[in-house]
mmCIF file of C-alpha atoms in Angstrom:
data_model
loop_
_atom_site.group_PDB
_atom_site.id
_atom_site.type_symbol
_atom_site.label_atom_id
_atom_site.label_comp_id
_atom_site.label_asym_id
_atom_site.label_seq_id
_atom_site.Cartn_x
_atom_site.Cartn_y
_atom_site.Cartn_z
ATOM 1 C CA MET A 1 10.752 -0.890 -25.563
ATOM 2 C CA GLU A 2 8.548 1.668 -27.541
ATOM 3 C CA VAL A 3 5.164 2.622 -25.995
ATOM 4 C CA PRO A 4 2.398 2.363 -28.614
ATOM 5 C CA ALA A 5 0.621 5.490 -29.551
ATOM 6 C CA ARG A 6 -2.601 4.847 -27.725
ATOM 7 C CA GLY A 7 -0.401 4.743 -24.457
ATOM 8 C CA ARG A 8 -0.300 8.310 -24.687
ATOM 9 C CA SER A 9 -4.121 9.061 -24.731
ATOM 10 C CA LEU A 10 -4.056 8.955 -20.981
ATOM 11 C CA VAL A 11 -4.126 12.427 -19.167
ATOM 12 C CA ARG A 12 -1.186 13.220 -16.919
ATOM 13 C CA GLY A 13 -3.320 14.386 -14.156
ATOM 14 C CA ILE A 14 -1.546 13.266 -10.859
ATOM 15 C CA GLY A 15 0.678 15.873 -9.416
ATOM 16 C CA ARG A 16 2.977 15.934 -6.681
ATOM 17 C CA GLY A 17 0.776 16.367 -3.944
ATOM 18 C CA ASP A 18 -1.863 13.782 -5.339
ATOM 19 C CA LEU A 19 1.073 11.308 -5.582
ATOM 20 C CA VAL A 20 2.415 11.717 -1.886
ATOM 21 C CA ALA A 21 -1.546 10.905 -1.052
ATOM 22 C CA PHE A 22 -1.522 7.979 -2.986
ATOM 23 C CA ALA A 23 1.568 6.443 -1.550
ATOM 24 C CA ILE A 24 0.131 7.054 2.014
ATOM 25 C CA ASN A 25 -3.155 5.765 1.019
ATOM 26 C CA SER A 26 -1.480 2.662 -0.267
ATOM 27 C CA VAL A 27 0.634 2.091 2.702
ATOM 28 C CA VAL A 28 -1.431 3.371 5.888
ATOM 29 C CA GLY A 29 -4.367 0.762 5.982
ATOM 30 C CA SER A 30 -6.142 -1.401 8.361
ATOM 31 C CA GLY A 31 -2.828 -2.868 9.705
ATOM 32 C CA ILE A 32 -2.114 0.162 12.047
ATOM 33 C CA PHE A 33 -5.322 -0.320 13.917
ATOM 34 C CA GLY A 34 -4.617 -3.704 14.958
ATOM 35 C CA LEU A 35 -0.705 -4.367 14.229
ATOM 36 C CA PRO A 36 0.463 -2.503 17.716
ATOM 37 C CA ALA A 37 -1.347 -5.248 19.777
ATOM 38 C CA VAL A 38 0.099 -8.125 17.708
ATOM 39 C CA LEU A 39 3.779 -6.722 18.011
ATOM 40 C CA PHE A 40 3.479 -6.144 21.650
ATOM 41 C CA ALA A 41 2.033 -9.745 22.279
ATOM 42 C CA LEU A 42 5.109 -10.982 20.100
ATOM 43 C CA VAL A 43 8.089 -8.661 21.516
ATOM 44 C CA GLY A 44 6.559 -6.434 24.278
ATOM 45 C CA ARG A 45 8.007 -2.999 24.794
ATOM 46 C CA MET A 46 10.700 -3.873 22.122
ATOM 47 C CA SER A 47 7.950 -3.532 19.594
ATOM 48 C CA ILE A 48 8.623 0.557 19.413
ATOM 49 C CA LEU A 49 12.311 -0.757 18.371
ATOM 50 C CA ALA A 50 11.053 -3.059 15.998
ATOM 51 C CA PHE A 51 8.948 -0.207 14.270
ATOM 52 C CA VAL A 52 12.434 1.757 13.659
ATOM 53 C CA ALA A 53 14.397 -1.073 12.569
ATOM 54 C CA ALA A 54 11.549 -1.798 10.039
ATOM 55 C CA ALA A 55 11.510 1.679 8.908
ATOM 56 C CA ILE A 56 15.334 1.505 8.135
ATOM 57 C CA ILE A 57 14.941 -1.547 6.346
ATOM 58 C CA VAL A 58 11.914 -0.322 4.108
ATOM 59 C CA SER A 59 14.015 2.985 3.571
ATOM 60 C CA LEU A 60 16.824 1.227 1.752
ATOM 61 C CA ILE A 61 13.992 -0.946 -0.256
ATOM 62 C CA THR A 62 12.276 2.355 -0.922
ATOM 63 C CA LEU A 63 15.556 4.035 -2.455
ATOM 64 C CA CYS A 64 15.866 1.212 -5.031
ATOM 65 C CA PHE A 65 12.193 1.889 -6.090
ATOM 66 C CA ALA A 66 13.022 5.756 -6.080
ATOM 67 C CA GLU A 67 15.914 5.070 -8.698
ATOM 68 C CA VAL A 68 14.382 2.574 -10.598
ATOM 69 C CA GLY A 69 10.895 4.501 -10.784
ATOM 70 C CA SER A 70 12.291 7.714 -11.945
ATOM 71 C CA GLY A 71 13.690 6.147 -15.065
ATOM 72 C CA PHE A 72 10.232 5.385 -16.510
ATOM 73 C CA ALA A 73 7.320 7.649 -17.553
ATOM 74 C CA GLU A 74 4.973 5.018 -18.649
ATOM 75 C CA THR A 75 2.311 2.777 -16.866
ATOM 76 C CA GLY A 76 3.127 -0.277 -15.306
ATOM 77 C CA GLY A 77 5.298 0.171 -12.241
ATOM 78 C CA PRO A 78 7.111 -2.943 -11.283
ATOM 79 C CA TYR A 79 5.793 -4.579 -14.126
ATOM 80 C CA LEU A 80 7.754 -2.367 -16.375
ATOM 81 C CA TYR A 81 10.860 -2.485 -14.106
ATOM 82 C CA ALA A 82 11.057 -6.631 -14.478
ATOM 83 C CA LEU A 83 9.977 -6.727 -18.279
ATOM 84 C CA HIS A 84 12.894 -4.380 -19.191
ATOM 85 C CA SER A 85 15.434 -5.583 -16.951
ATOM 86 C CA PHE A 86 14.715 -9.454 -17.098
ATOM 87 C CA GLY A 87 12.495 -9.933 -20.205
ATOM 88 C CA PRO A 88 8.822 -10.636 -21.252
ATOM 89 C CA ALA A 89 8.458 -13.736 -19.252
ATOM 90 C CA ILE A 90 9.535 -12.365 -15.861
ATOM 91 C CA GLY A 91 7.744 -9.249 -16.326
ATOM 92 C CA PHE A 92 4.444 -10.951 -17.412
ATOM 93 C CA GLN A 93 4.670 -13.157 -14.321
ATOM 94 C CA ILE A 94 5.399 -10.118 -11.920
ATOM 95 C CA GLY A 95 2.561 -8.006 -13.854
ATOM 96 C CA TRP A 96 -0.131 -10.940 -13.403
ATOM 97 C CA LEU A 97 0.861 -11.469 -9.970
ATOM 98 C CA LEU A 98 0.567 -8.017 -8.869
ATOM 99 C CA TRP A 99 -2.871 -7.649 -10.415
ATOM 100 C CA VAL A 100 -3.823 -10.749 -8.726
ATOM 101 C CA ALA A 101 -2.381 -9.437 -5.252
ATOM 102 C CA ARG A 102 -4.018 -6.008 -5.999
ATOM 103 C CA LEU A 103 -7.813 -8.007 -6.243
ATOM 104 C CA PHE A 104 -7.170 -9.886 -3.055
ATOM 105 C CA GLY A 105 -6.055 -6.904 -1.274
ATOM 106 C CA PHE A 106 -9.204 -4.993 -2.058
ATOM 107 C CA ALA A 107 -11.083 -8.081 -0.778
ATOM 108 C CA ALA A 108 -9.263 -7.865 2.561
ATOM 109 C CA VAL A 109 -9.678 -4.459 3.140
ATOM 110 C CA ILE A 110 -13.081 -4.106 1.960
ATOM 111 C CA ASN A 111 -14.142 -7.057 4.325
ATOM 112 C CA LEU A 112 -12.345 -5.330 7.098
ATOM 113 C CA PHE A 113 -14.236 -1.741 6.388
ATOM 114 C CA LEU A 114 -17.318 -3.945 6.794
ATOM 115 C CA ASN A 115 -16.371 -5.196 10.222
ATOM 116 C CA TYR A 116 -15.682 -1.847 11.519
ATOM 117 C CA ALA A 117 -18.982 -0.611 10.048
ATOM 118 C CA ALA A 118 -20.786 -3.332 11.601
ATOM 119 C CA TRP A 119 -19.968 -1.343 14.998
ATOM 120 C CA PHE A 120 -22.561 1.029 13.825
ATOM 121 C CA ALA A 121 -24.736 -1.035 11.840
ATOM 122 C CA PRO A 122 -24.762 -4.681 13.278
ATOM 123 C CA ALA A 123 -26.537 -6.080 10.121
ATOM 124 C CA LEU A 124 -23.191 -5.485 8.069
ATOM 125 C CA GLU A 125 -21.733 -8.198 10.062
ATOM 126 C CA LYS A 126 -22.962 -10.924 7.784
ATOM 127 C CA GLY A 127 -25.573 -12.067 5.392
ATOM 128 C CA VAL A 128 -27.263 -10.176 2.492
ATOM 129 C CA TRP A 129 -26.633 -6.622 3.710
ATOM 130 C CA ARG A 130 -22.693 -7.342 3.873
ATOM 131 C CA ASN A 131 -22.973 -8.153 0.284
ATOM 132 C CA VAL A 132 -24.918 -5.255 -0.666
ATOM 133 C CA GLY A 133 -22.669 -3.045 1.458
ATOM 134 C CA ALA A 134 -19.306 -4.554 -0.679
ATOM 135 C CA GLY A 135 -21.242 -4.122 -3.871
ATOM 136 C CA LEU A 136 -22.280 -0.384 -3.224
ATOM 137 C CA ILE A 137 -18.691 0.415 -2.071
ATOM 138 C CA LEU A 138 -17.135 -0.966 -4.907
ATOM 139 C CA VAL A 139 -19.752 0.610 -7.521
ATOM 140 C CA ILE A 140 -18.796 3.993 -6.107
ATOM 141 C CA LEU A 141 -15.002 3.344 -6.243
ATOM 142 C CA THR A 142 -15.488 2.144 -9.703
ATOM 143 C CA ALA A 143 -17.430 5.132 -10.878
ATOM 144 C CA ILE A 144 -14.808 7.710 -9.358
ATOM 145 C CA ASN A 145 -12.012 6.070 -11.194
ATOM 146 C CA LEU A 146 -13.641 5.715 -14.465
ATOM 147 C CA THR A 147 -14.736 9.393 -14.634
ATOM 148 C CA GLY A 148 -11.025 10.595 -14.880
ATOM 149 C CA VAL A 149 -7.921 10.191 -13.195
ATOM 150 C CA LYS A 150 -7.724 13.960 -11.900
ATOM 151 C CA ARG A 151 -10.893 13.349 -10.026
ATOM 152 C CA ALA A 152 -9.757 10.157 -8.755
ATOM 153 C CA ALA A 153 -6.391 11.600 -7.359
ATOM 154 C CA ARG A 154 -8.517 14.365 -5.592
ATOM 155 C CA VAL A 155 -10.543 11.808 -3.876
ATOM 156 C CA GLY A 156 -7.347 9.965 -2.893
ATOM 157 C CA THR A 157 -6.113 13.034 -1.362
ATOM 158 C CA VAL A 158 -9.213 13.847 0.621
ATOM 159 C CA LEU A 159 -9.475 10.106 1.912
ATOM 160 C CA THR A 160 -5.699 10.516 3.026
ATOM 161 C CA ILE A 161 -6.304 13.513 4.931
ATOM 162 C CA GLY A 162 -9.412 11.959 6.440
ATOM 163 C CA LYS A 163 -7.007 8.841 7.674
ATOM 164 C CA LEU A 164 -4.267 10.796 8.874
ATOM 165 C CA ILE A 165 -6.577 13.181 11.065
ATOM 166 C CA PRO A 166 -7.532 10.401 13.659
ATOM 167 C CA LEU A 167 -4.103 8.890 13.776
ATOM 168 C CA CYS A 168 -2.478 12.277 14.419
ATOM 169 C CA LEU A 169 -5.099 13.023 17.215
ATOM 170 C CA PHE A 170 -4.365 9.841 18.684
ATOM 171 C CA VAL A 171 -0.686 10.437 18.715
ATOM 172 C CA ALA A 172 -0.993 14.035 19.938
ATOM 173 C CA ILE A 173 -3.496 13.454 22.588
ATOM 174 C CA GLY A 174 -2.216 10.090 23.947
ATOM 175 C CA ALA A 175 1.212 11.809 24.428
ATOM 176 C CA PHE A 176 -0.158 13.395 27.313
ATOM 177 C CA TYR A 177 -1.220 10.031 28.964
ATOM 178 C CA ILE A 178 1.923 8.195 28.342
ATOM 179 C CA GLU A 179 3.526 6.469 31.353
ATOM 180 C CA GLY A 180 7.206 6.532 30.989
ATOM 181 C CA SER A 181 7.847 3.518 32.842
ATOM 182 C CA ARG A 182 5.655 1.468 30.281
ATOM 183 C CA ILE A 183 8.056 1.964 27.322
ATOM 184 C CA LEU A 184 10.911 1.189 28.634
ATOM 185 C CA PRO A 185 12.190 -2.344 27.903
ATOM 186 C CA LEU A 186 12.351 -4.615 31.295
ATOM 187 C CA ASN A 187 14.391 -7.437 29.753
ATOM 188 C CA SER A 188 16.315 -8.244 26.824
ATOM 189 C CA ILE A 189 14.595 -10.447 24.413
ATOM 190 C CA ALA A 190 16.043 -13.223 22.030
ATOM 191 C CA LEU A 191 17.291 -11.960 18.518
ATOM 192 C CA PRO A 192 14.815 -14.250 16.750
ATOM 193 C CA SER A 193 11.676 -12.983 18.358
ATOM 194 C CA LEU A 194 12.965 -9.597 17.735
ATOM 195 C CA TRP A 195 13.369 -10.353 14.136
ATOM 196 C CA SER A 196 10.170 -11.909 13.778
ATOM 197 C CA GLY A 197 8.707 -8.507 15.131
ATOM 198 C CA VAL A 198 10.861 -6.357 12.674
ATOM 199 C CA LEU A 199 9.388 -8.769 9.796
ATOM 200 C CA LEU A 200 5.865 -8.175 10.877
ATOM 201 C CA ALA A 201 6.345 -4.389 11.129
ATOM 202 C CA ILE A 202 7.915 -4.401 7.798
ATOM 203 C CA TYR A 203 4.744 -5.676 6.510
ATOM 204 C CA ALA A 204 2.792 -2.624 7.788
ATOM 205 C CA PHE A 205 5.009 -0.420 5.355
ATOM 206 C CA SER A 206 3.882 -2.561 2.329
ATOM 207 C CA GLY A 207 1.689 -0.748 -0.493
ATOM 208 C CA PHE A 208 4.539 1.798 -1.668
ATOM 209 C CA GLU A 209 5.387 -0.498 -4.599
ATOM 210 C CA VAL A 210 2.233 0.614 -6.533
ATOM 211 C CA LEU A 211 3.281 4.118 -6.556
ATOM 212 C CA GLY A 212 4.958 4.029 -10.049
ATOM 213 C CA VAL A 213 1.944 1.684 -11.666
ATOM 214 C CA PRO A 214 0.231 4.951 -12.955
ATOM 215 C CA GLY A 215 3.240 6.417 -14.295
ATOM 216 C CA GLY A 216 1.549 7.605 -17.730
ATOM 217 C CA GLU A 217 -0.786 9.714 -15.725
ATOM 218 C CA ILE A 218 1.752 11.178 -13.427
ATOM 219 C CA ARG A 219 3.209 14.830 -14.166
ATOM 220 C CA ASP A 220 6.828 14.809 -14.242
ATOM 221 C CA PRO A 221 7.210 11.109 -13.017
ATOM 222 C CA ALA A 222 10.924 11.255 -13.049
ATOM 223 C CA ARG A 223 10.849 13.963 -10.214
ATOM 224 C CA ALA A 224 7.459 13.178 -8.517
ATOM 225 C CA ILE A 225 8.107 9.452 -7.990
ATOM 226 C CA PRO A 226 11.160 9.803 -5.910
ATOM 227 C CA PHE A 227 9.965 12.839 -4.068
ATOM 228 C CA ALA A 228 6.771 10.948 -3.336
ATOM 229 C CA LEU A 229 8.194 7.724 -2.104
ATOM 230 C CA ILE A 230 10.718 9.489 0.297
ATOM 231 C CA THR A 231 7.955 11.882 1.569
ATOM 232 C CA ALA A 232 5.474 9.292 2.305
ATOM 233 C CA LEU A 233 7.918 6.985 3.942
ATOM 234 C CA VAL A 234 8.818 9.882 6.592
ATOM 235 C CA ILE A 235 5.319 10.732 7.097
ATOM 236 C CA VAL A 236 4.359 7.171 7.574
ATOM 237 C CA THR A 237 7.298 6.235 9.873
ATOM 238 C CA LEU A 238 6.508 9.174 12.296
ATOM 239 C CA ILE A 239 2.939 8.131 12.315
ATOM 240 C CA TYR A 240 3.547 4.515 13.192
ATOM 241 C CA PHE A 241 6.399 5.334 15.675
ATOM 242 C CA GLY A 242 4.073 7.646 17.545
ATOM 243 C CA VAL A 243 0.881 5.136 17.281
ATOM 244 C CA GLN A 244 3.076 2.303 18.790
ATOM 245 C CA VAL A 245 4.475 4.547 21.689
ATOM 246 C CA VAL A 246 0.997 5.598 22.792
ATOM 247 C CA THR A 247 -0.339 2.344 22.792
ATOM 248 C CA VAL A 248 2.242 0.792 24.636
ATOM 249 C CA GLY A 249 2.550 3.781 26.932
ATOM 250 C CA THR A 250 -1.137 4.118 27.767
ATOM 251 C CA LEU A 251 -2.378 0.352 27.843
ATOM 252 C CA ALA A 252 -1.688 -1.844 30.667
ATOM 253 C CA ASP A 253 -1.483 -4.737 28.374
ATOM 254 C CA PRO A 254 -1.940 -3.847 24.509
ATOM 255 C CA GLY A 255 -1.130 -7.534 23.818
ATOM 256 C CA VAL A 256 -4.499 -8.771 24.645
ATOM 257 C CA SER A 257 -6.684 -5.911 23.042
ATOM 258 C CA PRO A 258 -8.569 -6.743 19.616
ATOM 259 C CA ARG A 259 -8.806 -2.971 18.993
ATOM 260 C CA PRO A 260 -5.610 -1.676 20.529
ATOM 261 C CA LEU A 261 -6.187 2.163 19.466
ATOM 262 C CA ALA A 262 -9.674 2.360 19.899
ATOM 263 C CA ASP A 263 -9.211 0.684 23.490
ATOM 264 C CA ALA A 264 -6.240 3.224 24.165
ATOM 265 C CA ALA A 265 -8.470 6.092 23.011
ATOM 266 C CA PHE A 266 -11.146 5.034 25.191
ATOM 267 C CA ALA A 267 -8.933 4.654 28.261
ATOM 268 C CA ASN A 268 -7.758 8.366 27.560
ATOM 269 C CA VAL A 269 -10.871 10.206 26.571
ATOM 270 C CA GLY A 270 -13.655 7.992 26.571
ATOM 271 C CA ARG A 271 -16.217 6.610 23.968
ATOM 272 C CA VAL A 272 -15.926 9.567 21.944
ATOM 273 C CA GLY A 273 -12.303 8.733 21.343
ATOM 274 C CA ALA A 274 -13.236 5.138 20.457
ATOM 275 C CA THR A 275 -15.725 6.337 18.139
ATOM 276 C CA VAL A 276 -13.248 8.585 16.394
ATOM 277 C CA MET A 277 -10.488 5.773 15.708
ATOM 278 C CA VAL A 278 -13.503 3.257 14.503
ATOM 279 C CA LEU A 279 -14.465 6.075 12.096
ATOM 280 C CA GLY A 280 -10.580 6.526 11.029
ATOM 281 C CA ALA A 281 -10.446 2.752 10.618
ATOM 282 C CA MET A 282 -13.186 2.903 8.259
ATOM 283 C CA ILE A 283 -11.799 5.837 6.378
ATOM 284 C CA SER A 284 -8.387 4.140 6.184
ATOM 285 C CA THR A 285 -9.626 0.848 4.962
ATOM 286 C CA LEU A 286 -11.751 2.773 2.362
ATOM 287 C CA GLY A 287 -8.843 5.001 1.269
ATOM 288 C CA VAL A 288 -6.706 1.917 0.401
ATOM 289 C CA GLY A 289 -9.478 0.099 -1.194
ATOM 290 C CA HIS A 290 -9.725 3.496 -3.558
ATOM 291 C CA ALA A 291 -5.917 3.402 -4.161
ATOM 292 C CA ILE A 292 -6.218 -0.464 -5.074
ATOM 293 C CA VAL A 293 -9.038 0.178 -7.842
ATOM 294 C CA LEU A 294 -6.884 2.994 -9.335
ATOM 295 C CA ALA A 295 -3.553 0.742 -9.266
ATOM 296 C CA ALA A 296 -5.252 -2.513 -10.231
ATOM 297 C CA ALA A 297 -6.888 -1.566 -13.765
ATOM 298 C CA ARG A 298 -3.241 0.016 -14.880
ATOM 299 C CA PHE A 299 -1.588 -3.641 -14.728
ATOM 300 C CA PRO A 300 -3.704 -5.272 -17.596
ATOM 301 C CA TYR A 301 -3.579 -1.883 -19.260
ATOM 302 C CA ALA A 302 0.007 -1.848 -19.464
ATOM 303 C CA MET A 303 0.463 -5.664 -20.406
ATOM 304 C CA ALA A 304 -1.882 -5.005 -23.347
ATOM 305 C CA GLU A 305 0.108 -2.193 -24.483
ATOM 306 C CA ARG A 306 2.862 -4.663 -24.964
ATOM 307 C CA GLY A 307 0.944 -7.559 -26.540
ATOM 308 C CA GLN A 308 0.981 -9.748 -23.648
ATOM 309 C CA LEU A 309 -2.757 -9.336 -23.074
ATOM 310 C CA PRO A 310 -5.619 -8.701 -25.646
ATOM 311 C CA ALA A 311 -5.369 -5.320 -27.108
ATOM 312 C CA PHE A 312 -8.951 -4.466 -25.900
ATOM 313 C CA PHE A 313 -7.385 -4.148 -22.214
ATOM 314 C CA ALA A 314 -5.704 -1.237 -23.105
ATOM 315 C CA SER A 315 -8.852 0.610 -24.557
ATOM 316 C CA VAL A 316 -8.912 3.992 -23.147
ATOM 317 C CA HIS A 317 -12.242 5.749 -22.522
ATOM 318 C CA PRO A 318 -12.973 8.664 -25.556
ATOM 319 C CA VAL A 319 -14.366 10.972 -22.946
ATOM 320 C CA TYR A 320 -12.493 10.560 -19.493
ATOM 321 C CA ARG A 321 -9.269 8.988 -20.845
ATOM 322 C CA THR A 322 -9.136 6.401 -18.238
ATOM 323 C CA PRO A 323 -8.438 2.697 -19.002
ATOM 324 C CA TRP A 324 -12.069 1.750 -18.323
ATOM 325 C CA VAL A 325 -11.898 -1.967 -19.766
ATOM 326 C CA GLY A 326 -9.354 -2.743 -17.063
ATOM 327 C CA ILE A 327 -11.062 -0.760 -14.383
ATOM 328 C CA LEU A 328 -14.485 -2.711 -15.060
ATOM 329 C CA ILE A 329 -12.697 -6.188 -15.404
ATOM 330 C CA SER A 330 -10.862 -5.512 -12.261
ATOM 331 C CA ALA A 331 -13.872 -4.091 -10.292
ATOM 332 C CA GLY A 332 -15.941 -7.438 -11.290
ATOM 333 C CA CYS A 333 -12.935 -9.795 -10.112
ATOM 334 C CA MET A 334 -12.767 -7.566 -6.688
ATOM 335 C CA LEU A 335 -16.416 -8.113 -6.348
ATOM 336 C CA ILE A 336 -16.109 -11.816 -6.662
ATOM 337 C CA PHE A 337 -12.995 -12.018 -4.330
ATOM 338 C CA THR A 338 -14.605 -9.782 -1.761
ATOM 339 C CA LEU A 339 -17.755 -11.907 -1.359
ATOM 340 C CA ALA A 340 -15.878 -15.385 -1.283
ATOM 341 C CA THR A 341 -13.154 -14.468 1.092
ATOM 342 C CA SER A 342 -12.441 -13.092 4.418
ATOM 343 C CA PHE A 343 -10.112 -10.267 5.754
ATOM 344 C CA THR A 344 -7.371 -12.833 6.931
ATOM 345 C CA SER A 345 -7.628 -15.495 3.938
ATOM 346 C CA ALA A 346 -7.546 -12.521 1.417
ATOM 347 C CA ALA A 347 -4.656 -10.624 3.331
ATOM 348 C CA THR A 348 -2.563 -13.684 3.780
ATOM 349 C CA PHE A 349 -2.085 -14.235 -0.090
ATOM 350 C CA THR A 350 -1.035 -10.985 -0.777
ATOM 351 C CA VAL A 351 2.334 -10.657 1.304
ATOM 352 C CA GLU A 352 4.397 -13.117 -0.526
ATOM 353 C CA ILE A 353 3.890 -11.687 -3.998
ATOM 354 C CA ARG A 354 4.573 -8.022 -2.688
ATOM 355 C CA VAL A 355 7.928 -9.182 -1.205
ATOM 356 C CA LEU A 356 8.645 -10.668 -4.731
ATOM 357 C CA THR A 357 8.049 -7.324 -6.327
ATOM 358 C CA TYR A 358 10.552 -5.815 -3.876
ATOM 359 C CA LEU A 359 13.014 -8.593 -4.772
ATOM 360 C CA ALA A 360 12.451 -7.840 -8.460
ATOM 361 C CA THR A 361 12.693 -4.179 -8.490
ATOM 362 C CA CYS A 362 15.609 -3.931 -6.355
ATOM 363 C CA ALA A 363 17.546 -6.719 -8.621
ATOM 364 C CA ALA A 364 16.627 -4.615 -11.512
ATOM 365 C CA LEU A 365 18.502 -1.472 -10.118
ATOM 366 C CA PRO A 366 21.901 -2.671 -11.395
ATOM 367 C CA VAL A 367 20.651 -4.256 -14.390
ATOM 368 C CA LEU A 368 19.270 -1.002 -15.462
ATOM 369 C CA ARG A 369 22.084 0.803 -14.556
ATOM 370 C CA ARG A 370 24.132 -1.132 -16.850
ATOM 371 C CA ARG A 371 22.041 -0.706 -20.125
ATOM 372 C CA PRO A 372 23.659 1.616 -22.232
ATOM 373 C CA ALA A 373 20.628 2.120 -24.366
ATOM 374 C CA ARG A 374 18.629 3.638 -21.314
ATOM 375 C CA GLN A 375 18.866 7.176 -20.085
ATOM 376 C CA PRO A 376 20.132 7.301 -16.508
ATOM 377 C CA SER A 377 17.483 7.634 -13.953
ATOM 378 C CA ALA A 378 16.774 11.135 -12.735
ATOM 379 C CA PHE A 379 17.219 9.900 -9.008
ATOM 380 C CA ARG A 380 20.455 8.136 -8.167
ATOM 381 C CA VAL A 381 20.967 6.063 -4.888
ATOM 382 C CA ALA A 382 24.607 6.264 -3.504
ATOM 383 C CA GLY A 383 26.161 3.204 -3.610
ATOM 384 C CA GLY A 384 23.081 1.727 -5.504
ATOM 385 C CA ASP A 385 24.736 -1.670 -6.287
ATOM 386 C CA VAL A 386 25.565 -2.480 -2.518
ATOM 387 C CA VAL A 387 22.091 -1.147 -1.336
ATOM 388 C CA ALA A 388 20.271 -3.427 -4.034
ATOM 389 C CA GLY A 389 22.121 -6.409 -3.001
ATOM 390 C CA LEU A 390 21.639 -5.835 0.551
ATOM 391 C CA CYS A 391 17.831 -5.265 -0.205
ATOM 392 C CA VAL A 392 17.790 -8.496 -2.227
ATOM 393 C CA LEU A 393 18.967 -10.437 0.635
ATOM 394 C CA ILE A 394 16.590 -9.008 3.110
ATOM 395 C CA CYS A 395 13.654 -9.811 0.584
ATOM 396 C CA ILE A 396 15.059 -13.600 0.529
ATOM 397 C CA ALA A 397 15.059 -13.566 4.400
ATOM 398 C CA LEU A 398 11.423 -12.134 4.394
ATOM 399 C CA ILE A 399 10.188 -14.912 2.168
ATOM 400 C CA LEU A 400 12.162 -17.640 3.974
ATOM 401 C CA SER A 401 10.530 -16.352 7.258
ATOM 402 C CA ARG A 402 7.097 -16.849 6.265
#
């Protein structure tokens, strides 16, 4: 399917390093600052094993995204994969659902950002100042994304570094306070309970599916997308594993803690440590919000390019070469959703949509391999058909488990 000429007016300003940061920014969000406690409450010390199992499963799904994504150099990501594999109707549904999921996702992380910010400024807890705070954050992130993808990529990289520093410090310092007896499993656990823990941990890895969305603005996407996906997965897995080990190994009962990382940091190094983790949570949620704004605008742009939305959605700013109409419309909807929802209600809506995206992309791998008109993907998964089939079954299990 030929890309309209106006699609080429976007600037390929996202390099490999920026793309790795974008992937990490999209995955490492608010969940890791609360999930360790929820997992421990569910499966106890086996929560460490749950993260390992989740990482293995996500690595298989990531490989499918790496192969499929390496075959596209246009904007759209999973929307394009579904469109070329299963036709316009399925493609439109995936694109529309992904866009809506990004809107709710932004509402979730910014509401959580404000919850953490209220630790320093209680006025942000509720009322007019909370609304003002949400609006101010959205204006800043929208302005950054409007004024050029290179600038947006650099800001994303800075925010990624900012969120990784406190998490790495938490693991590095906390490792000295681990009590070995706390991380050794005491008793066996029922398989259904362990599976529930694995499923919960898998959701902590979600977000990587948007990596190929700004494909029309990535330099050498055929090589950059697989590299960024795999590199980001390795980094995120190491961080998640380390965080869970330190949390379980330093707190007597992490399952009862509403802020497990802050509580563990407080127990180890005092109030300064807790403050650092709260700041880390704020930077982390802000980073995810920035990544969502960047990705969300590209869905209406890509759909308009292919005639599935009015043409003005594909308008590109004459100076900054950004999809400014998609950015502004997405930002307006994000503000409405943020003010009208809470973290829990907004986050719940996005889960099933993400799994549908995984399923569609994994199912697209064998379909695209058999399209003679398409060039082979630059990245090939060994035993790709088997891997894709297994991933489809995993996605179905995830959907049925909800």
